[in-house]
Structure formats: C-alpha cells, structure tokens
Short mmCIF file of C-alpha atoms in Angstrom, two decimals:
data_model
loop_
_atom_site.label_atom_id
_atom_site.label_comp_id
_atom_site.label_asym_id
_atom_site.label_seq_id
_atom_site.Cartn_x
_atom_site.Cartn_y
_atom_site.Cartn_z
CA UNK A 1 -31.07 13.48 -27.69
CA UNK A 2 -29.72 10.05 -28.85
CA UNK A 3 -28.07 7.87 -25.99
CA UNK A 4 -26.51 4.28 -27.46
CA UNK A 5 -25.45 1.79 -25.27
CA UNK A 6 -22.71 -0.33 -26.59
CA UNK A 7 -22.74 -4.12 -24.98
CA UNK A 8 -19.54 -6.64 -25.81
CA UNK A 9 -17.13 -9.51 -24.65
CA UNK A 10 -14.09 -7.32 -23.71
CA UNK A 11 -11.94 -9.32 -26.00
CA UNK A 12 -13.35 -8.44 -29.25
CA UNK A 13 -12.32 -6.30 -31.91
CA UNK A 14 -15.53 -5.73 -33.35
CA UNK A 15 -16.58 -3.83 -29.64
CA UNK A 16 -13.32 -1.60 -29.88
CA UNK A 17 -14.67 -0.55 -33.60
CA UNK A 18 -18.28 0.58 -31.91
CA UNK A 19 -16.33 1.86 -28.83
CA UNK A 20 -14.38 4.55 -31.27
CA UNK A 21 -17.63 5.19 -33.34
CA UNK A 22 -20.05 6.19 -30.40
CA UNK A 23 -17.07 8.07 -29.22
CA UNK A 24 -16.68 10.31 -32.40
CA UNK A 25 -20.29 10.64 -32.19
CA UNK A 26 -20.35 12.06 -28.85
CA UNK A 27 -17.56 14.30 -29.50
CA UNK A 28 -18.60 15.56 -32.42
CA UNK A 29 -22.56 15.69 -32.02
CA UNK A 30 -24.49 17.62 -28.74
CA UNK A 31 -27.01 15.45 -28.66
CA UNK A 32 -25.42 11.80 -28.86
CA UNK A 33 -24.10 10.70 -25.75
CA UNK A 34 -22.96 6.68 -26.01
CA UNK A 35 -22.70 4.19 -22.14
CA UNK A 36 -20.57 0.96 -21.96
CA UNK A 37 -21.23 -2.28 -20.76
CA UNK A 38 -18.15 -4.30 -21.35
CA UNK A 39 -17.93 -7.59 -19.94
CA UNK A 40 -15.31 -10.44 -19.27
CA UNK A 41 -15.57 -13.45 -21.53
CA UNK A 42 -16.45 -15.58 -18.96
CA UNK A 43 -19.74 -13.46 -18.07
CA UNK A 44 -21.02 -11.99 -21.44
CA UNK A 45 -23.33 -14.52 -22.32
CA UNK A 46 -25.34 -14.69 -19.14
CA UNK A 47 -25.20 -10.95 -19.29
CA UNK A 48 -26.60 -10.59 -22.77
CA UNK A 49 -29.17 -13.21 -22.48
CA UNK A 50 -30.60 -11.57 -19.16
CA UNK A 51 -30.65 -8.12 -21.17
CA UNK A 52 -32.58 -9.81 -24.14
CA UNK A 53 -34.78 -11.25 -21.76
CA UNK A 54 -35.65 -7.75 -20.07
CA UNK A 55 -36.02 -5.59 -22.98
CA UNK A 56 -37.31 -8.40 -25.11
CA UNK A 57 -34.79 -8.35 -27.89
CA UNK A 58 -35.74 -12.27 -28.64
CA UNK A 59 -38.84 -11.21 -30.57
CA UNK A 60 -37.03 -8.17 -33.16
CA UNK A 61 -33.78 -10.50 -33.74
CA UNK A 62 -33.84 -14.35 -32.18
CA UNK A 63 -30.48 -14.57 -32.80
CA UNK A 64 -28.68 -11.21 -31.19
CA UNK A 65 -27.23 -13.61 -27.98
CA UNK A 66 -24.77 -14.74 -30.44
CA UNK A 67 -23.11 -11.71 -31.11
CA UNK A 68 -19.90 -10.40 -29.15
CA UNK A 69 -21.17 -6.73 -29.14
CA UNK A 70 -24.94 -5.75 -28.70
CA UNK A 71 -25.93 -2.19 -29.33
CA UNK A 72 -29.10 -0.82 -27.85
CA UNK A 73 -31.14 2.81 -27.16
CA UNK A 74 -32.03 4.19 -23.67
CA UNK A 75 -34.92 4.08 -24.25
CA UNK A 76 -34.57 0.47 -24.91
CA UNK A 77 -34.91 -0.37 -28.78
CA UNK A 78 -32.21 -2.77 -30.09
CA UNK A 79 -30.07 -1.62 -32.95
CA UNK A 80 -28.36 -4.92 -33.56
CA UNK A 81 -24.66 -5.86 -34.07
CA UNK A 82 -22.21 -3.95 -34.72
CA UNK A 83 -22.66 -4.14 -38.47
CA UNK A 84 -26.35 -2.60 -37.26
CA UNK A 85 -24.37 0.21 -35.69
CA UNK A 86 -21.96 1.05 -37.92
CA UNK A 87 -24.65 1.23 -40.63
CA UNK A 88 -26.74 3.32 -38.78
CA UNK A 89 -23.71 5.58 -37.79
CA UNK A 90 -23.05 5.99 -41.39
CA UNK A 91 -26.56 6.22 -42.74
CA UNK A 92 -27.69 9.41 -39.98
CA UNK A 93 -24.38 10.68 -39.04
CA UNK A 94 -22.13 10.51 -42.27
CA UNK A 95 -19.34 8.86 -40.13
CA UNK A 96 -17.50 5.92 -41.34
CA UNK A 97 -15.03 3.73 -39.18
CA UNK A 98 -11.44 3.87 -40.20
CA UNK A 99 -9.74 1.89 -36.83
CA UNK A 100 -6.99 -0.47 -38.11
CA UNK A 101 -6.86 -4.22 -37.07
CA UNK A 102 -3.52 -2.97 -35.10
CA UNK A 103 -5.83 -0.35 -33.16
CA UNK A 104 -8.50 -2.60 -32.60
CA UNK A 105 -6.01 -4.99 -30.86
CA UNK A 106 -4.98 -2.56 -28.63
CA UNK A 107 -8.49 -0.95 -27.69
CA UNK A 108 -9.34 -5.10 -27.07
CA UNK A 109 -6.46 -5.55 -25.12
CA UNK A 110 -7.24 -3.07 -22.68
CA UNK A 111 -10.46 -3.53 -22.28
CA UNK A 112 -9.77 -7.67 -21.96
CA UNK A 113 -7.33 -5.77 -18.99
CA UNK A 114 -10.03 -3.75 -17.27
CA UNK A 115 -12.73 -6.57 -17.20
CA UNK A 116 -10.70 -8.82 -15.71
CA UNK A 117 -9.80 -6.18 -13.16
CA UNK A 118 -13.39 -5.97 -12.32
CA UNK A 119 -14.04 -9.24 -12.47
CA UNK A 120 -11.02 -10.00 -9.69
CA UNK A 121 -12.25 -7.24 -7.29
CA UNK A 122 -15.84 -8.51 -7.43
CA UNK A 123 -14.42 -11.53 -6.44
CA UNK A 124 -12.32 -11.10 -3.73
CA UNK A 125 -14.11 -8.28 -2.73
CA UNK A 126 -12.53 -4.83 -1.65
CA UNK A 127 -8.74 -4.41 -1.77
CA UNK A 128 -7.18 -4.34 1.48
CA UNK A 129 -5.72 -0.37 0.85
CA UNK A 130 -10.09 0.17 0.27
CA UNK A 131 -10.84 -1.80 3.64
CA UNK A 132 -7.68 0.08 5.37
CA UNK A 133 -9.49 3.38 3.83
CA UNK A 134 -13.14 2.87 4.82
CA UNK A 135 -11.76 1.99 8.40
CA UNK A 136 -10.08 4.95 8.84
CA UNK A 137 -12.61 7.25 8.58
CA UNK A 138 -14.53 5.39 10.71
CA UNK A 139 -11.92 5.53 13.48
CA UNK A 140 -11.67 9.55 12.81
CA UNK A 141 -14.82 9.91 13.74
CA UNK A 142 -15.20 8.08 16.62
CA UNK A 143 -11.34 9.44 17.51
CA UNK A 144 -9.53 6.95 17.93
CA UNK A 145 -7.06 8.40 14.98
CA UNK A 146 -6.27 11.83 14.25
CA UNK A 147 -4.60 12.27 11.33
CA UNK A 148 -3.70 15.80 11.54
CA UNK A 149 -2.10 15.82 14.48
CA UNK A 150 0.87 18.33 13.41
CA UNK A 151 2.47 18.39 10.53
CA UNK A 152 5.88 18.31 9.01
CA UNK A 153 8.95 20.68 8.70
CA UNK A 154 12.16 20.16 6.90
CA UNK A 155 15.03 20.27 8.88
CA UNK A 156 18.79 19.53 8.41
CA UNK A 157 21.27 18.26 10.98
CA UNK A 158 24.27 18.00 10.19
CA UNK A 159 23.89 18.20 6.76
CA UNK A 160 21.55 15.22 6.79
CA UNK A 161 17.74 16.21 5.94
CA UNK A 162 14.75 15.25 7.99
CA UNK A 163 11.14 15.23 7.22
CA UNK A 164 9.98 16.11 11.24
CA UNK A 165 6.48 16.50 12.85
CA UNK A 166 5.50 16.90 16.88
CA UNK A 167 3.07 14.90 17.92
CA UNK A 168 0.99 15.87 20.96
CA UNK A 169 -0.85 12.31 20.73
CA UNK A 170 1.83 10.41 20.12
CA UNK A 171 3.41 12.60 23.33
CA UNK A 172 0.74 10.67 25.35
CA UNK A 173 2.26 7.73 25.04
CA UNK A 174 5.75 8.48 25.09
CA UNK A 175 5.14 10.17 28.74
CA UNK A 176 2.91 7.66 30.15
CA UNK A 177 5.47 4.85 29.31
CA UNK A 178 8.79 3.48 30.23
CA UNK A 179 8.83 0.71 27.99
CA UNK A 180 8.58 -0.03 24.21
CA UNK A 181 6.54 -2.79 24.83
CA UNK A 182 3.03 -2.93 24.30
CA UNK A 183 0.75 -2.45 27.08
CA UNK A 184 -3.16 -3.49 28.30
CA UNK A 185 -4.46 -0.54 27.37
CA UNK A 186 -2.83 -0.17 23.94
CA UNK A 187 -3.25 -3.66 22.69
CA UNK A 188 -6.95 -2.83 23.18
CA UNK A 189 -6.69 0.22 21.14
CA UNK A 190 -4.81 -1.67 18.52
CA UNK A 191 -7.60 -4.54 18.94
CA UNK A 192 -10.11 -1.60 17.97
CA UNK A 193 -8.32 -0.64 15.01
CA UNK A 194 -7.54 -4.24 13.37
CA UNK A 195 -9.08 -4.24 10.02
CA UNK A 196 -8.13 -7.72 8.60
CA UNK A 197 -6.40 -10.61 9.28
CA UNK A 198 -4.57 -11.64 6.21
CA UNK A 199 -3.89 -15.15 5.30
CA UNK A 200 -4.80 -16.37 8.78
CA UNK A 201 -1.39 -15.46 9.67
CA UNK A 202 -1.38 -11.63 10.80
CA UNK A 203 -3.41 -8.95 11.24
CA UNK A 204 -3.63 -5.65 9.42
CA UNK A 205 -3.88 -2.82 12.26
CA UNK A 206 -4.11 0.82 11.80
CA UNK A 207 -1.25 2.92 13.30
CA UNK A 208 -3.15 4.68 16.23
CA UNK A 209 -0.25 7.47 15.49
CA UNK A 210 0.14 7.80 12.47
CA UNK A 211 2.58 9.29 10.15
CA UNK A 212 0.54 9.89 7.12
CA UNK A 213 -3.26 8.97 6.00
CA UNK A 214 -3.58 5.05 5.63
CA UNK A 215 -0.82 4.30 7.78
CA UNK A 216 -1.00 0.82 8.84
CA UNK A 217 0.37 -2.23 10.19
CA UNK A 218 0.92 -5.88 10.03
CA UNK A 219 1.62 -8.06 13.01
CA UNK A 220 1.68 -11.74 13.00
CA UNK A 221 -0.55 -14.20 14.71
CA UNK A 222 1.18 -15.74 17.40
CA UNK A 223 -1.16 -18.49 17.84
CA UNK A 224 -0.26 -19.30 14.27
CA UNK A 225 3.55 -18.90 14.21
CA UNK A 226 4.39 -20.45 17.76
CA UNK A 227 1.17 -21.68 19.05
CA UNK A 228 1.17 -19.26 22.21
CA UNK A 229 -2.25 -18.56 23.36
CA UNK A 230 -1.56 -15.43 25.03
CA UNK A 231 -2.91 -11.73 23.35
CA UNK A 232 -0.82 -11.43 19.76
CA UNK A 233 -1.14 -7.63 20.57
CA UNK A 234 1.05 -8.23 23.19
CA UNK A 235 3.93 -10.65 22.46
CA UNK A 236 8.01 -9.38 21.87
CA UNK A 237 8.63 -8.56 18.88
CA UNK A 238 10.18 -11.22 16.46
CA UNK A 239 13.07 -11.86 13.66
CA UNK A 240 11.25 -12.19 10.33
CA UNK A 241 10.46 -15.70 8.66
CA UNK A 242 9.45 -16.75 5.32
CA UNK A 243 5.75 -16.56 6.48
CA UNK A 244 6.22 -13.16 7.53
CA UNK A 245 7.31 -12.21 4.07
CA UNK A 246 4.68 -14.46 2.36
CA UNK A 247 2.11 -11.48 3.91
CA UNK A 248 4.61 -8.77 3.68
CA UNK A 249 5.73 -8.49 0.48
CA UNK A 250 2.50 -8.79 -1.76
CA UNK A 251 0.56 -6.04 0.33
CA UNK A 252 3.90 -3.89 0.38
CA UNK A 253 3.75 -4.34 -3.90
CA UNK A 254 0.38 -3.20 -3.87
CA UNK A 255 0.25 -0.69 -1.41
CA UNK A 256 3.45 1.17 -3.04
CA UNK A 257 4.54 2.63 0.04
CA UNK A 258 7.18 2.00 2.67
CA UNK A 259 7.79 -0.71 4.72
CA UNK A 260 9.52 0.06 8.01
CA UNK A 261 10.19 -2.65 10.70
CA UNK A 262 12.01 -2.32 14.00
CA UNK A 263 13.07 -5.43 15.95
CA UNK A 264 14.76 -5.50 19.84
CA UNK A 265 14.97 -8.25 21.64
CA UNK A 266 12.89 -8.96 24.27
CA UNK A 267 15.91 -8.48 26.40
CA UNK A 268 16.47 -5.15 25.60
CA UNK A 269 12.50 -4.50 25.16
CA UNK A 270 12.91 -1.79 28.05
CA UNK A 271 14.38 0.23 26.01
CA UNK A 272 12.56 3.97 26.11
CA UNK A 273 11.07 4.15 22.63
CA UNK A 274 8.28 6.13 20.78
CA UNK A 275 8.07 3.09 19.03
CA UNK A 276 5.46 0.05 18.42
CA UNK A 277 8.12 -2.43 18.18
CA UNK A 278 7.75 -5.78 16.36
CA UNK A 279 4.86 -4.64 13.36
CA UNK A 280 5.80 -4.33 9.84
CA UNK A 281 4.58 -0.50 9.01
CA UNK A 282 3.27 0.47 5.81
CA UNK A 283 3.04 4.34 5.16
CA UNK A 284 1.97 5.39 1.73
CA UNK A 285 4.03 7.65 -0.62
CA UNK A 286 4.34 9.84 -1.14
CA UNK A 287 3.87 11.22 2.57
CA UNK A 288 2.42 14.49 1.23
CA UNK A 289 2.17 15.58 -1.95
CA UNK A 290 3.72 19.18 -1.31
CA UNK A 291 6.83 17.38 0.66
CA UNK A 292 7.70 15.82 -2.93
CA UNK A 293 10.31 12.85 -2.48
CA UNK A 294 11.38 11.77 0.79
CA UNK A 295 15.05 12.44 1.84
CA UNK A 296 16.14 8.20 1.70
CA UNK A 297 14.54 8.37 -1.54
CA UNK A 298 16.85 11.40 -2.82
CA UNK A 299 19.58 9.58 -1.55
CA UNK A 300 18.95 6.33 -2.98
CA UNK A 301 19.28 8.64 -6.82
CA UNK A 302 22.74 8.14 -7.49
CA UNK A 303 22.64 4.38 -5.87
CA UNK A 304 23.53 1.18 -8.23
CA UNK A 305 20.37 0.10 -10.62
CA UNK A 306 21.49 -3.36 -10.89
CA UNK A 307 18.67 -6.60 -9.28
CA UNK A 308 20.10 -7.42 -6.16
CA UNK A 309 23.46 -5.56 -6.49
CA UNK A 310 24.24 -4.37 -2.82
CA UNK A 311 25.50 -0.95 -2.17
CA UNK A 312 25.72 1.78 0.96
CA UNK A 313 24.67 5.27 0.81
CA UNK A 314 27.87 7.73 1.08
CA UNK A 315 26.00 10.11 3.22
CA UNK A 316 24.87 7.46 6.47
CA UNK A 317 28.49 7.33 8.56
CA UNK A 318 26.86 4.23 10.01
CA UNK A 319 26.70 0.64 9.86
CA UNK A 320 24.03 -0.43 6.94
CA UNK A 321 23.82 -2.30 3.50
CA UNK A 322 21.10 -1.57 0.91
CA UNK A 323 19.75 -3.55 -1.65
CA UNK A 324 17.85 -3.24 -5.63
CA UNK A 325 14.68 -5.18 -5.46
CA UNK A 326 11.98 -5.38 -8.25
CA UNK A 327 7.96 -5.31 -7.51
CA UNK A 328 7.84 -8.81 -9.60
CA UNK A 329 10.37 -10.89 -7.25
CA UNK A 330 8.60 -13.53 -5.05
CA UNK A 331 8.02 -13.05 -1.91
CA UNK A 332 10.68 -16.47 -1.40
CA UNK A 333 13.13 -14.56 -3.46
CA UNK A 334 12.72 -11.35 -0.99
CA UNK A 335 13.20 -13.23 2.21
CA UNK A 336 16.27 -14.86 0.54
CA UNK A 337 17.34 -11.28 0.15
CA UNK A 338 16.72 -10.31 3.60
CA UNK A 339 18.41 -12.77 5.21
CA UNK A 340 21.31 -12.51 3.19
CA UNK A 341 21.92 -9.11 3.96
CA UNK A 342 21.33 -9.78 7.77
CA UNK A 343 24.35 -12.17 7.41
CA UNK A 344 26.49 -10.12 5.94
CA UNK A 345 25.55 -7.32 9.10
CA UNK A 346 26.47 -10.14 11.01
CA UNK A 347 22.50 -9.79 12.68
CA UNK A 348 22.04 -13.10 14.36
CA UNK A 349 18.34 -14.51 14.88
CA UNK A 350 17.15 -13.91 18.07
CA UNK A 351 20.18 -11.61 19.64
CA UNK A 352 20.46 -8.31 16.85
CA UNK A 353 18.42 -5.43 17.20
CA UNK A 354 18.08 -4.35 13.52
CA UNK A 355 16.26 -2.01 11.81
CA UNK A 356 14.12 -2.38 8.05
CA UNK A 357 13.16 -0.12 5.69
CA UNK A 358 11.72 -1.67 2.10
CA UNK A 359 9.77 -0.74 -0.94
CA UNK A 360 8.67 -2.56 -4.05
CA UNK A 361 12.66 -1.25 -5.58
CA UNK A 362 14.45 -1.48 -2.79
CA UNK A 363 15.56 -2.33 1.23
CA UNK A 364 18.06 -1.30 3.79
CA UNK A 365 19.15 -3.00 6.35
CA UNK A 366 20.71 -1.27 9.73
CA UNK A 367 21.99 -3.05 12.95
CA UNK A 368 20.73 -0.98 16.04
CA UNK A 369 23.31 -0.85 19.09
CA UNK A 370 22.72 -3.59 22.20
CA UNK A 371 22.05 0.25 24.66
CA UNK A 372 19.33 1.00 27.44
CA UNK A 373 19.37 4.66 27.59
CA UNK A 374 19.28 5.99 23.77
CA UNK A 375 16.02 6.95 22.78
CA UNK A 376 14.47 4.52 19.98
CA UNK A 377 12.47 6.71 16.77
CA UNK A 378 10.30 4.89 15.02
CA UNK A 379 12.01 3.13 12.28
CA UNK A 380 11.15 4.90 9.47
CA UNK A 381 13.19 7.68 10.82
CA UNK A 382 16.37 5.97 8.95
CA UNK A 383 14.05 7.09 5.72
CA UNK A 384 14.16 10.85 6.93
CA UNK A 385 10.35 10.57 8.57
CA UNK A 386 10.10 11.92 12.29
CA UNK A 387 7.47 11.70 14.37
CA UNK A 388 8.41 13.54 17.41
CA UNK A 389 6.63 13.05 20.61
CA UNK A 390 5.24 16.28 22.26
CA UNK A 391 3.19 17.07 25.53
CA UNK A 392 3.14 19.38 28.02
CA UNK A 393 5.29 18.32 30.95
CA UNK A 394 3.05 17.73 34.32
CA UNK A 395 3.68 16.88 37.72
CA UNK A 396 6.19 15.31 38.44
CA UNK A 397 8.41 16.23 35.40
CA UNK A 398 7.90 19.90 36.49
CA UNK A 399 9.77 19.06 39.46
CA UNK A 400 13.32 17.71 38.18
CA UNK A 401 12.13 13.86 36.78
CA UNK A 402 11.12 15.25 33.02
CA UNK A 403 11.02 13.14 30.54
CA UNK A 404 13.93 13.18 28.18
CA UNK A 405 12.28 13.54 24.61
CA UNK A 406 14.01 13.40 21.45
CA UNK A 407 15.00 17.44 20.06
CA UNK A 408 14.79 18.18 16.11
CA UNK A 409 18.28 20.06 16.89
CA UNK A 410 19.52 16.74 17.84
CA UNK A 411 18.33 14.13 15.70
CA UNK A 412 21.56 13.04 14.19
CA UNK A 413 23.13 12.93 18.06
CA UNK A 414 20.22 10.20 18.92
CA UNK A 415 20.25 8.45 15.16
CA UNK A 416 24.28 7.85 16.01
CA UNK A 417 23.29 6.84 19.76
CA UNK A 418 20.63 4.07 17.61
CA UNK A 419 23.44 2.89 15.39
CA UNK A 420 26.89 0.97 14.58
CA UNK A 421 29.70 3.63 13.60
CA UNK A 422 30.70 2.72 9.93
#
C-alpha cells in the first residue's frame, strides 16, 4: 500500500497538476491512497521548512524548500517536486498528466479560496453560528433550552397559511407574566445563555424558547449606546440605529436565516405579549427541513426582483411595505433602507410600534396598532412562524381569571388586532 502526500502553496498550478494525478491514482489503483497539505501563500514556507527539518529532507535534496509543491511517502521518504512525481507516476503507474493550463487555473483558484478560508477562521477563531452551536448543547444539557418542545403543524386561516407549534415552556412564561417586558428572573436566564458580545456593542443571546435549533438573539449594550448603567437585559426596547445595523446585518448575511425584530414603546410595554421585545432574532432556514419553504417566503415568489424596488404582498390586507435587498449591500446602505421604508409607514422614532422581518434578499416592514389588550406573537409570526404558548391552567385561572392565550383557529383575528387595516 502506497500513501503520497502532496505539499503546495495553494496558488500554484503545478500543485493542481499533482492534486489530479494522486487522484487518478487513488481511483484507479487499491492500494494508492494520496493526503493533502495545501497551504496559503503566506504560510508555505515556514510550513515546508519545518517538514524538511522533521523528516530530514535537507540531506536527499538541499534545495526542496524552494519548490511550491513537495511530495512525500507516509512513511516519510521524499519524492521531490512535482516533476519527481509526475515521473514517478508515469514510470510505476503508466499514467501521464493531461490537465490544461485552463484546468489548472481553476483547481488553483479554489484551492487559493479554501486556504484562505482556513487561514481566516484560524484567525479569528470559531464563527459565531460554531460558538452559537457549541453553546447550545451545552445549555440542553444542563436544561436551560429544550429544543423539542412541540413541534409544528400547518394550518390555514382564512386562507392565509401558518407554520404553528404549542409550547408548554414558552406557556410558563406567558402565564406567569403580565408584561412584555423583561423581568429579574429572565434577564438572568438570558445572562446564562449570552454567548458573545459582538463588536463591544451587543450581545449574542440564545432564545431560551426557541423556534428552531440555533435560534438566537442580538441585543445591544446599553452602556454603549446611551451610557445607562443599569442591566442591558433589562432596558425598553429601542428604534434601530446605524450601530444596530453595523452588528445586524453582517451576522444576518452569514447566518442565512431570518431576522425578526419587534419594537413597542416603553409606553405601551404592558402590553400582554409572548414576546421578548426589543432583540433582533435570528432563526435559521430553513426551520425544518420536512416543512420546506416558509409561507412569507412562498409569498414573496411572485414579488418584484428589482434592488431596492418596494412592493406589498397581495395576500396581507394590512398596512406593510417590503423591500429587494442583496447579501453584498453594506450594512450603511441597509439602514438607509430601513429607515426609508419606516418613513414612508409614517413610523416615527420613539412613538411607532413596528414590526421587522429581514433576510440577506429581502425586509418587510409592518406598523403594529398603539392597543393594550391584543395579544402580541412573536414577530416572526408576520413570516407564517407560531409559537403558541401552552400550559395547563391552575389556580386561579380554574376559577374564572384564565389567561386569554392566543387559538390556532384564530390567528388571523389576533394578527388583524396587531395591525393597521390596508
């Protein structure tokens, strides 16, 4: 059994020619098998000189370092450049390289692609999405998230389809509270399940109810923005600002999923909701991959294609605008957008409930109604997503005082109660 390794810069051609050679070989021959060790220009030399050092490749060729591919055994015996290989390939194996220049440029390209990939994330470290990841199944463990707590139905009311799930956990909260605000004991939960804070501006939370695996949050630092001292997990909610969107936007590109943001004023923060109000939420798509596309997503098919073109959806008979946004706009650009289309709404900083939904393509923009007694869904519901509150009533809602939760044969009645008639 042979086993080659195959050493090079990631930019050169001469690597993509062994690449496609020890490939061949181990498709074609049981007992070749070939490993890579492709580096970023800025690293192969140290890389190569430390290998030539270990395996003492100094003494058989003095002058292998300056090579841009390296070939080598398992067992450690150097078989030179690539010229080495290819003549070895040809002299045991019969098996003569015909990659064009064209091909070459392309294997080099990609590789030039990955390296520098690798080289980034070794640098920065893990990606926010890995961090969000490894901290969830920590929490699951120790319980503070479950994230198969029910799961989801279609349902249509009036002819308007819903992706809806009961939550017992998320009932919890929804009985024990009268308020949309945050509490004590919650803002210590949500202290517990902070993963990172992001550009010393906000923090990255994990939903403790959440609608889908890696369902997070971002909330900003209030220290930071308005240089209150008080606990960020429990300030009012706020109207978005450019440094908002300066987190926002990047981690919503990367992520892929939707963004969903709900903001009341703090004078209307008693308003009964199953909501966290005030965090930007980030749920990944697709929600589950048997559910297929979500229902704003179907909707959004026959919309306008055109950058920045706004447009309404036929089907929502309420107040809204909608807008085409691309993954490569700055995040400057996107906050432009945003505040545009809150104009045009007429949503006024400070005084407009309003409620967001955004991808990397595209964002809608509703104004909520100035009420007390409507119930408040999380705001992803406006994307078809329901997470329904549901617990067994106790003493005293057993006597006459139960709590009024939200019916799946009514969620269209309390989506109109939420919203601005057309």
């Amino acid at each position: 059994m042979a086993t080659y390794v195959i050493a090079g810069r990631a930019d050169d051609l001469f690597l993509a020619e062994c690449q496609v050679l020890a490939e061949y070989l181990a498709h074609n021959c049981p007992d070749v098998s070939y490993r890579l060790e492709i580096k970023h220009p800025s690293e192969w030399s140290k890389f190569i000189q430390g290998i030539c050092a270990s395996y003492g490749f100094y003494s058989v060729n003095p002058t292998i370092t300056k090579e841009a591919a390296v070939i080598w055994t398992a067992e450690g015996k150097l078989i030179g450049s690539r010229h080495d290989f290819a003549r070895l390939v040809n002299d045991r194996y019969g098996v003569i390289s015909d990659l064009s220049f064209e091909q070459s440029q392309k294997i080099a390209k990609e590789n030039l692609k990955k390296a520098s990939e690798a080289l980034q994330k070794r640098q920065e470290g893990p990606s926010l999405l890995e961090k969000a990841g490894d901290a969830l199944k920590k929490f699951m463990i120790s319980g503070l998230i479950d994230v198969a707590d029910g799961s989801y139905d279609r349902v249509i009311d009036e002819g308007i389809q819903f992706l809806v799930r009961s939550s017992r956990k998320l009932g919890v909260r929804y009985e024990s509270q009268t308020s949309s605000k945050v509490t004590d004991a919650e803002a210590t939960l949500l202290q517990k399940l902070t993963v990172q804070v992001l550009n010393n501006s906000h923090y990255c939370i994990m939903h403790p109810f959440p609608a889908a695996p890696l369902h997070f949050m971002l909330a900003r630092d209030f220290e930071v923005h308005s240089r209150d001292l008080h606990n960020p997990y429990l300030q009012p909610p706020c109207f978005l600002d450019r440094q908002d969107w300066r987190t926002f936007w990047p981690v919503l590109v990367k992520s892929g999923g939707l963004g969903a943001y709900q903001w009341v004023p703090s004078s209307q923060g008693h308003l009964r909701s199953s909501a966290i109000q005030g965090f930007m939420q980030i749920i990944p798509l697709p929600l589950d991959q048997s559910l297929g596309q979500l229902p704003i997503q179907q909707a959004l098919q026959a919309a306008p294609e055109k950058l920045y073109q706004t447009f309404r959806i036929a089907d929502f008979a309420f107040t809204h605008v909608c807008c085409r946004l691309d993954p490569q706009l700055d995040y400057t650009t996107v906050a432009e957008v945003f505040q545009k289309l809150a104009n045009l709404l007429h949503i006024q900083n400070n005084t407009t409930p309003f409620n967001l939904l955004i991808t990397s393509s595209w964002l809608m923009l509703v104004p909520l109604k100035c009420t007390t007694d409507a119930p408040i869904l999380e705001p992803y519901v406006f994307a078809g997503i329901v997470n329904l509150p549901a617990f067994e009533p106790q003493w005293p809602q057993t006597a006459g005082h139960r709590v009024a939760v939200p019916e799946r044969d009514r969620l269209m009645s309390i989506l109109s109660s939420m919203v601005q008639p057309q």
